[in-house]
Short mmCIF file of C-alpha atoms in Angstrom, two decimals:
data_model
loop_
_atom_site.label_atom_id
_atom_site.label_comp_id
_atom_site.label_asym_id
_atom_site.label_seq_id
_atom_site.Cartn_x
_atom_site.Cartn_y
_atom_site.Cartn_z
CA MET A 1 -19.20 -79.88 49.82
CA ARG A 2 -21.18 -79.38 53.06
CA ARG A 3 -24.66 -77.93 52.37
CA SER A 4 -26.04 -75.28 54.75
CA ARG A 5 -29.56 -75.34 55.86
CA ILE A 6 -32.13 -72.56 55.30
CA ALA A 7 -32.41 -70.56 58.50
CA ASN A 8 -36.26 -70.20 58.30
CA SER A 9 -38.51 -72.90 59.65
CA THR A 10 -39.24 -75.72 57.02
CA PRO A 11 -42.77 -74.98 55.50
CA ALA A 12 -45.33 -77.87 55.47
CA ASP A 13 -45.29 -78.18 51.73
CA ASP A 14 -41.36 -78.64 51.64
CA ARG A 15 -40.26 -82.08 50.72
CA ARG A 16 -37.06 -83.94 51.92
CA ASP A 17 -35.29 -85.56 49.01
CA GLU A 18 -32.35 -86.85 51.21
CA PRO A 19 -31.23 -86.47 54.62
CA GLY A 20 -30.01 -83.01 55.55
CA VAL A 21 -31.29 -81.41 52.21
CA VAL A 22 -34.45 -79.31 52.00
CA ARG A 23 -35.86 -78.24 48.64
CA ARG A 24 -38.32 -75.56 48.89
CA THR A 25 -41.18 -75.85 46.32
CA ALA A 26 -42.52 -72.96 44.20
CA GLN A 27 -45.55 -72.61 46.47
CA ALA A 28 -43.38 -71.59 49.27
CA PHE A 29 -42.01 -68.61 47.42
CA ARG A 30 -44.24 -65.61 47.04
CA PRO A 31 -43.47 -62.08 45.58
CA GLY A 32 -42.11 -59.81 48.16
CA ARG A 33 -40.42 -62.44 50.33
CA ILE A 34 -36.79 -62.69 51.14
CA ALA A 35 -35.05 -66.14 50.65
CA ARG A 36 -31.97 -66.98 52.71
CA GLY A 37 -29.83 -69.96 52.18
CA GLY A 38 -26.40 -71.33 51.90
CA GLY A 39 -24.11 -70.10 49.09
CA ASP A 40 -23.78 -73.47 47.44
CA ARG A 41 -27.51 -74.35 47.14
CA GLN A 42 -27.76 -73.41 43.46
CA ASN A 43 -31.13 -75.23 43.05
CA ILE A 44 -32.65 -72.92 45.76
CA GLN A 45 -31.19 -69.80 44.00
CA GLU A 46 -32.44 -70.84 40.62
CA LEU A 47 -36.02 -71.44 42.01
CA ALA A 48 -36.07 -68.22 43.94
CA VAL A 49 -34.88 -66.28 40.78
CA ARG A 50 -37.40 -68.04 38.61
CA GLU A 51 -40.26 -67.22 41.08
CA ARG A 52 -39.13 -63.57 41.22
CA ILE A 53 -38.37 -63.41 44.88
CA ARG A 54 -37.62 -59.77 45.79
CA VAL A 55 -34.35 -60.59 47.51
CA VAL A 56 -32.11 -63.56 47.60
CA VAL A 57 -29.49 -63.59 50.44
CA ILE A 58 -26.56 -65.97 49.67
CA THR A 59 -24.48 -66.83 52.82
CA GLY A 60 -21.02 -68.19 53.34
CA GLY A 61 -19.51 -65.46 51.11
CA MET A 62 -19.63 -67.87 48.06
CA GLU A 63 -19.54 -66.70 44.49
CA VAL A 64 -22.75 -66.71 42.45
CA GLU A 65 -22.90 -68.41 39.19
CA PRO A 66 -23.01 -66.00 36.25
CA ARG A 67 -26.15 -67.55 34.80
CA ILE A 68 -27.87 -66.95 38.13
CA VAL A 69 -26.74 -63.33 38.23
CA ASP A 70 -28.14 -62.96 34.58
CA GLY A 71 -31.41 -64.44 35.57
CA ALA A 72 -31.67 -62.19 38.59
CA ARG A 73 -31.01 -59.22 36.41
CA GLN A 74 -33.63 -60.31 33.99
CA ASN A 75 -36.31 -61.00 36.59
CA GLY A 76 -35.66 -57.99 38.84
CA VAL A 77 -34.27 -60.00 41.74
CA SER A 78 -31.69 -58.47 44.10
CA LEU A 79 -28.93 -60.73 45.13
CA LEU A 80 -27.11 -60.01 48.46
CA VAL A 81 -23.92 -62.03 49.31
CA SER A 82 -23.28 -62.35 53.04
CA PRO A 83 -19.65 -63.38 54.35
CA HIS A 84 -21.58 -64.97 57.32
CA ASP A 85 -23.03 -68.30 57.85
CA THR A 86 -26.77 -68.63 57.44
CA ALA A 87 -27.77 -68.37 61.12
CA THR A 88 -25.59 -65.38 61.70
CA THR A 89 -26.94 -63.67 58.55
CA ALA A 90 -30.51 -64.34 59.75
CA MET A 91 -29.75 -62.71 63.14
CA LEU A 92 -28.21 -59.66 61.48
CA CYS A 93 -31.04 -59.17 59.12
CA ARG A 94 -33.47 -59.11 62.19
CA THR A 95 -31.43 -56.78 64.10
CA ALA A 96 -30.49 -54.46 61.21
CA ILE A 97 -31.55 -50.72 61.20
CA VAL A 98 -33.86 -49.89 58.35
CA VAL A 99 -32.16 -47.34 55.84
CA ARG A 100 -35.04 -44.78 56.14
CA HIS A 101 -34.38 -44.47 59.89
CA MET A 102 -30.77 -43.31 59.24
CA LEU A 103 -31.70 -41.19 56.08
CA ASN A 104 -31.55 -37.50 56.32
CA GLU A 105 -32.53 -35.30 53.23
CA GLN A 106 -31.73 -31.97 54.89
CA PHE A 107 -27.83 -31.78 54.92
CA LEU A 108 -25.14 -29.23 53.83
CA ALA A 109 -23.37 -30.01 50.47
CA LEU A 110 -20.32 -28.15 49.52
CA ARG A 111 -19.35 -27.22 45.96
CA GLU A 112 -15.82 -28.45 44.85
CA GLU A 113 -14.88 -24.91 43.56
CA GLU A 114 -15.80 -23.12 46.82
CA LEU A 115 -13.15 -21.45 48.97
CA LEU A 116 -12.59 -22.97 52.36
CA ALA A 117 -12.74 -19.45 53.92
CA ASP A 118 -16.39 -18.98 52.62
CA LEU A 119 -17.46 -22.36 53.97
CA GLU A 120 -16.13 -22.25 57.59
CA ARG A 121 -18.95 -20.22 59.10
CA SER A 122 -21.82 -22.33 57.51
CA ALA A 123 -19.95 -25.66 58.27
CA ALA A 124 -19.35 -24.70 61.87
CA ASN A 125 -23.11 -23.84 62.43
CA SER A 126 -24.20 -27.10 60.82
CA PRO A 127 -25.06 -30.10 63.29
CA PHE A 128 -23.34 -32.46 60.90
CA GLN A 129 -19.83 -33.48 61.46
CA ALA A 130 -19.05 -34.23 57.64
CA PHE A 131 -20.21 -32.77 54.41
CA PRO A 132 -20.42 -34.26 50.85
CA VAL A 133 -18.57 -32.27 48.07
CA ILE A 134 -20.22 -32.08 44.82
CA ASP A 135 -19.53 -31.15 41.39
CA ASP A 136 -21.50 -29.09 38.87
CA GLU A 137 -23.45 -32.22 38.09
CA ARG A 138 -24.24 -32.82 41.63
CA ARG A 139 -22.25 -35.98 41.83
CA VAL A 140 -20.36 -36.64 45.09
CA VAL A 141 -16.44 -36.16 44.50
CA GLY A 142 -15.37 -36.20 48.18
CA ILE A 143 -16.09 -35.69 51.84
CA LEU A 144 -15.00 -32.77 53.90
CA SER A 145 -15.10 -32.93 57.75
CA LYS A 146 -15.26 -30.13 60.40
CA SER A 147 -11.90 -31.16 61.49
CA ASP A 148 -10.52 -30.58 57.98
CA LEU A 149 -11.64 -27.00 58.25
CA LEU A 150 -9.42 -26.57 61.33
CA ARG A 151 -6.28 -27.57 59.64
CA LYS A 152 -4.26 -24.77 58.05
CA VAL A 153 -3.78 -25.34 54.43
CA GLU A 154 -0.25 -24.25 53.35
CA THR A 155 -0.92 -24.01 49.50
CA GLN A 156 1.92 -22.82 47.35
CA LEU A 157 1.86 -22.08 43.73
CA ILE A 158 4.06 -21.74 40.74
CA LEU A 159 2.55 -19.71 37.90
CA VAL A 160 3.39 -21.15 34.42
CA ASP A 161 2.69 -19.31 31.13
CA HIS A 162 0.90 -16.45 33.08
CA ASN A 163 1.63 -13.86 35.62
CA GLU A 164 -1.59 -11.98 36.07
CA LEU A 165 -3.90 -13.14 38.69
CA SER A 166 -6.95 -12.62 36.70
CA GLN A 167 -5.67 -15.57 34.59
CA ALA A 168 -4.74 -17.76 37.64
CA VAL A 169 -6.66 -20.30 39.48
CA ARG A 170 -9.40 -19.11 41.96
CA GLY A 171 -7.78 -18.16 45.33
CA ALA A 172 -4.36 -17.56 44.00
CA ASP A 173 -4.26 -14.16 45.63
CA GLN A 174 -4.70 -15.78 49.11
CA VAL A 175 -1.78 -18.29 48.97
CA GLU A 176 1.97 -18.07 48.61
CA ILE A 177 3.45 -17.82 45.11
CA LEU A 178 6.86 -19.46 44.83
CA GLU A 179 7.92 -18.59 41.31
CA ILE A 180 6.74 -17.54 37.92
CA ILE A 181 7.81 -18.82 34.50
CA ASP A 182 6.32 -16.85 31.61
CA HIS A 183 6.81 -15.15 28.36
CA HIS A 184 3.73 -12.64 28.26
CA ARG A 185 3.59 -9.04 29.27
CA LEU A 186 3.88 -8.18 32.95
CA GLY A 187 0.72 -7.71 34.93
CA THR A 188 0.07 -6.09 38.29
CA LEU A 189 1.10 -9.08 40.44
CA THR A 190 2.63 -8.34 43.78
CA THR A 191 4.22 -10.73 46.34
CA ALA A 192 4.90 -10.78 49.90
CA GLN A 193 8.74 -11.61 49.45
CA PRO A 194 11.16 -11.92 46.65
CA ILE A 195 10.52 -14.74 44.32
CA LEU A 196 12.07 -16.41 41.13
CA PHE A 197 10.62 -14.63 38.21
CA ARG A 198 11.82 -15.84 34.83
CA ASN A 199 10.07 -13.96 31.97
CA GLU A 200 11.65 -14.07 28.52
CA PRO A 201 10.60 -12.71 25.18
CA VAL A 202 10.36 -16.03 23.30
CA GLY A 203 7.57 -17.64 21.53
CA SER A 204 6.60 -20.34 24.07
CA THR A 205 6.84 -20.93 27.73
CA SER A 206 7.87 -24.62 26.73
CA THR A 207 11.02 -23.09 25.32
CA ILE A 208 11.91 -21.59 28.83
CA VAL A 209 10.96 -24.90 30.64
CA ALA A 210 13.10 -27.05 28.34
CA ASP A 211 16.05 -24.50 28.85
CA CYS A 212 15.75 -24.99 32.66
CA PHE A 213 16.50 -28.64 31.99
CA PHE A 214 19.37 -27.81 29.86
CA ARG A 215 20.97 -25.25 31.98
CA GLN A 216 20.75 -27.28 35.22
CA ASN A 217 22.05 -30.49 33.38
CA VAL A 218 18.88 -32.50 34.38
CA GLU A 219 17.99 -35.34 32.26
CA LEU A 220 14.95 -34.67 29.92
CA PRO A 221 13.04 -37.83 29.40
CA ALA A 222 11.71 -38.40 25.85
CA PRO A 223 7.98 -38.32 26.77
CA ILE A 224 8.39 -34.93 28.58
CA ALA A 225 10.49 -33.65 25.57
CA GLY A 226 7.75 -34.70 23.26
CA LEU A 227 5.19 -32.61 25.38
CA LEU A 228 7.44 -29.60 25.31
CA LEU A 229 7.97 -30.00 21.45
CA ALA A 230 4.26 -30.00 21.12
CA GLY A 231 4.05 -26.85 23.12
CA VAL A 232 6.69 -24.91 21.09
CA ILE A 233 4.88 -25.99 17.85
CA ALA A 234 1.44 -24.94 19.02
CA ASP A 235 2.62 -21.67 20.43
CA THR A 236 4.70 -20.71 17.48
CA LEU A 237 2.95 -22.41 14.75
CA ASN A 238 6.10 -24.31 14.08
CA LEU A 239 8.29 -21.24 14.10
CA THR A 240 6.14 -19.33 11.67
CA SER A 241 4.44 -16.95 14.23
CA PRO A 242 5.92 -13.44 14.54
CA THR A 243 6.53 -14.37 18.22
CA SER A 244 9.12 -16.98 17.36
CA THR A 245 12.75 -16.29 18.01
CA ALA A 246 16.08 -18.04 17.32
CA ARG A 247 16.03 -19.52 20.81
CA ASP A 248 12.68 -21.28 20.10
CA ALA A 249 14.27 -22.81 16.97
CA GLU A 250 17.39 -23.83 18.85
CA VAL A 251 15.40 -25.44 21.76
CA LEU A 252 13.08 -27.15 19.23
CA ARG A 253 15.95 -28.92 17.39
CA GLN A 254 17.17 -30.31 20.79
CA LEU A 255 13.66 -31.47 21.59
CA GLU A 256 13.38 -33.17 18.28
CA ARG A 257 16.61 -35.19 18.93
CA ILE A 258 15.52 -36.19 22.49
CA ALA A 259 12.04 -37.04 21.61
CA GLY A 260 12.87 -38.66 18.33
CA VAL A 261 10.17 -36.73 16.63
CA ASN A 262 10.21 -34.68 13.42
CA ALA A 263 8.69 -31.36 14.07
CA SER A 264 7.37 -30.81 10.51
CA ARG A 265 5.52 -34.09 10.35
CA PHE A 266 4.23 -33.54 13.95
CA THR A 267 2.85 -30.23 12.91
CA GLU A 268 0.93 -31.66 9.96
CA GLN A 269 -0.58 -34.29 12.28
CA LEU A 270 -1.29 -31.76 14.96
CA PHE A 271 -3.21 -29.44 12.90
CA SER A 272 -5.06 -32.03 10.80
CA SER A 273 -6.11 -34.00 13.89
CA GLY A 274 -9.47 -32.36 14.11
CA SER A 275 -11.24 -28.91 13.99
CA LEU A 276 -12.09 -27.50 17.42
CA LEU A 277 -15.06 -25.78 16.04
CA THR A 278 -16.32 -29.04 14.56
CA SER A 279 -15.65 -31.24 17.64
CA LYS A 280 -16.74 -29.10 20.51
CA PRO A 281 -19.92 -27.18 21.40
CA ALA A 282 -19.54 -23.39 20.64
CA GLN A 283 -19.54 -22.32 24.36
CA GLU A 284 -16.66 -24.74 24.97
CA ALA A 285 -14.74 -23.94 21.75
CA ILE A 286 -14.58 -20.24 22.70
CA THR A 287 -13.19 -20.81 26.02
CA THR A 288 -10.62 -23.64 25.39
CA ASP A 289 -7.86 -20.90 25.04
CA CYS A 290 -9.11 -17.87 26.60
CA LYS A 291 -7.56 -15.22 28.79
CA GLU A 292 -8.76 -12.34 30.87
CA TYR A 293 -7.11 -8.98 30.93
CA ALA A 294 -7.58 -5.56 32.68
CA GLU A 295 -6.73 -2.14 31.16
CA ARG A 296 -7.97 1.38 31.77
CA ASN A 297 -10.27 0.16 34.54
CA ARG A 298 -12.02 -2.35 32.24
CA SER A 299 -11.88 -6.05 32.10
CA PHE A 300 -12.15 -8.02 28.89
CA SER A 301 -11.30 -11.46 27.42
CA VAL A 302 -9.41 -12.47 24.40
CA ALA A 303 -9.63 -16.18 23.09
CA GLN A 304 -8.02 -17.87 19.97
CA ILE A 305 -8.92 -20.87 18.00
CA GLU A 306 -6.48 -22.13 15.27
CA GLU A 307 -7.96 -24.03 12.25
CA LEU A 308 -6.97 -25.36 8.96
CA GLY A 309 -9.15 -22.80 6.88
CA PHE A 310 -12.20 -20.90 7.94
CA GLN A 311 -14.78 -23.36 6.64
CA PRO A 312 -15.68 -24.81 10.06
CA PHE A 313 -16.08 -21.30 11.34
CA TRP A 314 -18.34 -20.12 8.66
CA LYS A 315 -20.54 -23.03 8.95
CA ARG A 316 -21.18 -22.15 12.70
CA LYS A 317 -20.49 -18.31 12.72
CA ASP A 318 -23.94 -17.43 14.21
CA GLU A 319 -23.67 -20.02 16.98
CA VAL A 320 -20.14 -18.92 17.77
CA LEU A 321 -21.14 -15.21 17.81
CA SER A 322 -24.04 -15.98 20.13
CA ALA A 323 -21.86 -17.83 22.49
CA LEU A 324 -19.40 -15.13 22.61
CA ARG A 325 -21.99 -12.54 23.45
CA GLU A 326 -23.49 -14.85 26.20
CA TYR A 327 -19.91 -15.35 27.58
CA ARG A 328 -19.32 -11.51 27.66
CA SER A 329 -22.66 -11.03 29.56
CA ARG A 330 -22.20 -13.62 32.07
CA HIS A 331 -18.78 -12.42 33.03
CA GLY A 332 -19.72 -8.66 32.85
CA TYR A 333 -16.66 -7.84 30.55
CA PHE A 334 -16.44 -4.57 28.69
CA PHE A 335 -15.91 -6.85 25.45
CA SER A 336 -15.16 -10.32 24.50
CA ALA A 337 -13.04 -11.11 21.52
CA LEU A 338 -12.23 -14.29 19.66
CA LEU A 339 -9.37 -14.64 17.07
CA VAL A 340 -9.99 -17.41 14.72
CA THR A 341 -6.67 -18.11 12.79
CA ASP A 342 -6.00 -20.07 9.66
CA VAL A 343 -2.61 -21.54 10.38
CA VAL A 344 -2.19 -22.43 6.59
CA ALA A 345 -2.93 -18.93 5.21
CA GLN A 346 -1.43 -17.21 8.30
CA THR A 347 -4.39 -14.80 8.61
CA SER A 348 -7.18 -14.43 11.14
CA LEU A 349 -10.85 -13.33 11.57
CA LEU A 350 -11.71 -11.37 14.80
CA LEU A 351 -15.06 -11.62 16.48
CA VAL A 352 -15.95 -8.94 19.08
CA ALA A 353 -18.92 -8.86 21.31
CA GLY A 354 -19.03 -5.28 22.81
CA PRO A 355 -20.42 -1.75 22.79
CA GLU A 356 -20.89 -0.16 19.26
CA SER A 357 -18.57 2.73 20.44
CA PHE A 358 -15.64 0.18 20.85
CA LEU A 359 -16.35 -1.75 17.61
CA ARG A 360 -16.07 1.57 15.64
CA LEU A 361 -12.42 1.92 16.74
CA LEU A 362 -11.38 -1.35 15.13
CA ASN A 363 -9.93 -0.20 11.89
CA HIS A 364 -10.10 -3.45 10.03
CA PRO A 365 -12.49 -4.63 7.26
CA GLU A 366 -15.71 -5.64 8.76
CA VAL A 367 -16.75 -8.56 6.75
CA GLU A 368 -20.07 -9.05 8.60
CA PRO A 369 -21.35 -7.32 11.70
CA GLY A 370 -19.05 -8.14 14.69
CA ILE A 371 -16.60 -9.98 12.30
CA PHE A 372 -13.39 -8.33 11.12
CA GLU A 373 -10.58 -9.50 8.76
CA LEU A 374 -7.10 -9.35 10.08
CA ASN A 375 -4.70 -10.14 7.40
CA ASN A 376 -1.22 -11.44 8.43
CA VAL A 377 -2.34 -11.47 12.19
CA VAL A 378 -1.70 -14.74 13.95
CA SER A 379 -0.52 -13.89 17.46
CA ARG A 380 -2.86 -12.89 20.28
CA LYS A 381 0.14 -11.82 22.49
CA LYS A 382 2.35 -9.84 20.07
CA GLN A 383 -0.17 -8.58 17.45
CA LEU A 384 -3.91 -8.61 18.63
CA LEU A 385 -3.50 -7.57 22.33
CA PRO A 386 -1.51 -4.37 21.68
CA PHE A 387 -4.05 -3.37 19.14
CA LEU A 388 -6.94 -3.96 21.42
CA VAL A 389 -5.25 -2.12 24.23
CA HIS A 390 -4.64 0.72 21.76
CA CYS A 391 -8.29 1.03 20.93
CA LEU A 392 -9.14 1.06 24.59
CA GLU A 393 -6.92 4.02 25.12
CA HIS A 394 -8.91 6.03 22.52
CA MET A 395 -12.24 5.28 24.05
#
């Protein structure tokens, strides 16, 4: 294998062991120096790492031995691999621009949840041509250029399992809605033109989606059938919820056959897989299945958590109540409610953070301040929501 020579001039204390090979002694390496050399000169690499040279540039694009990489990591030595030969690498090093000359700490960063319409003015007035897009933890998740803002975004939406804009993604009121597939009450949504709106009084939207496959004679893959089966079971508590219908039962039998899954055994595994209140922080648990509503010029939220028994809740009731009150305050809701349902006993506890005048209207046993016992109530859509709306009407 041909050995490349080091691009620096040979120090006086270097010794030649054989023609064409230069071995640099330890005295030539001092902290803070940069060593450059051919990628196959492992003896030079080892010596530089051992003497804690700040940076070792390995030329020729050759791979570095794992033991040398481990040694560099232990000694705080940076290894740079150049695809060029030693002479070209040395020239590029001398002509390279120092990073600090290109660094600019004053720049416009965009949040990933911001609407493009809200960004256009600030981006247009910025001297920069591109902007980093960051998430809630200030990590870069993308780049947006000024030219991107000039392109018209033809976003179209299909709303599934909801038909109220308050429950849709941000900006849904500014894009075209193609169709809606749902099983909830009708909200106040309006569209610019006629659309397909399929809303049926069944226990699960998964039932409607599966029926779309069956009616159109479209083959339903087993994995998709399994997902829809899980949706039907979760929504109807395996057909035990008062929202369940004969159509849900019929579709569930078809999904069992296609997915090759027994619904009863799957239900046991689903609800025994782990408690939401045990596995997640309270702030996250109360918003995992949370919906916003508007009635009588008041907005409010209703969330639901399904558990195998109430033990996980009672262990964290103070933390959950505190999180619910903070969530209500942060969003400015008239009240925020959380229905904790025991899927075995088919009963629930209702937590409400709201004004005292509203809580007095909840004519159910109050087991603790802000916690009510709702026997035989398991459905947010069919049982709890009509009750809460009825209470609002009597405010």
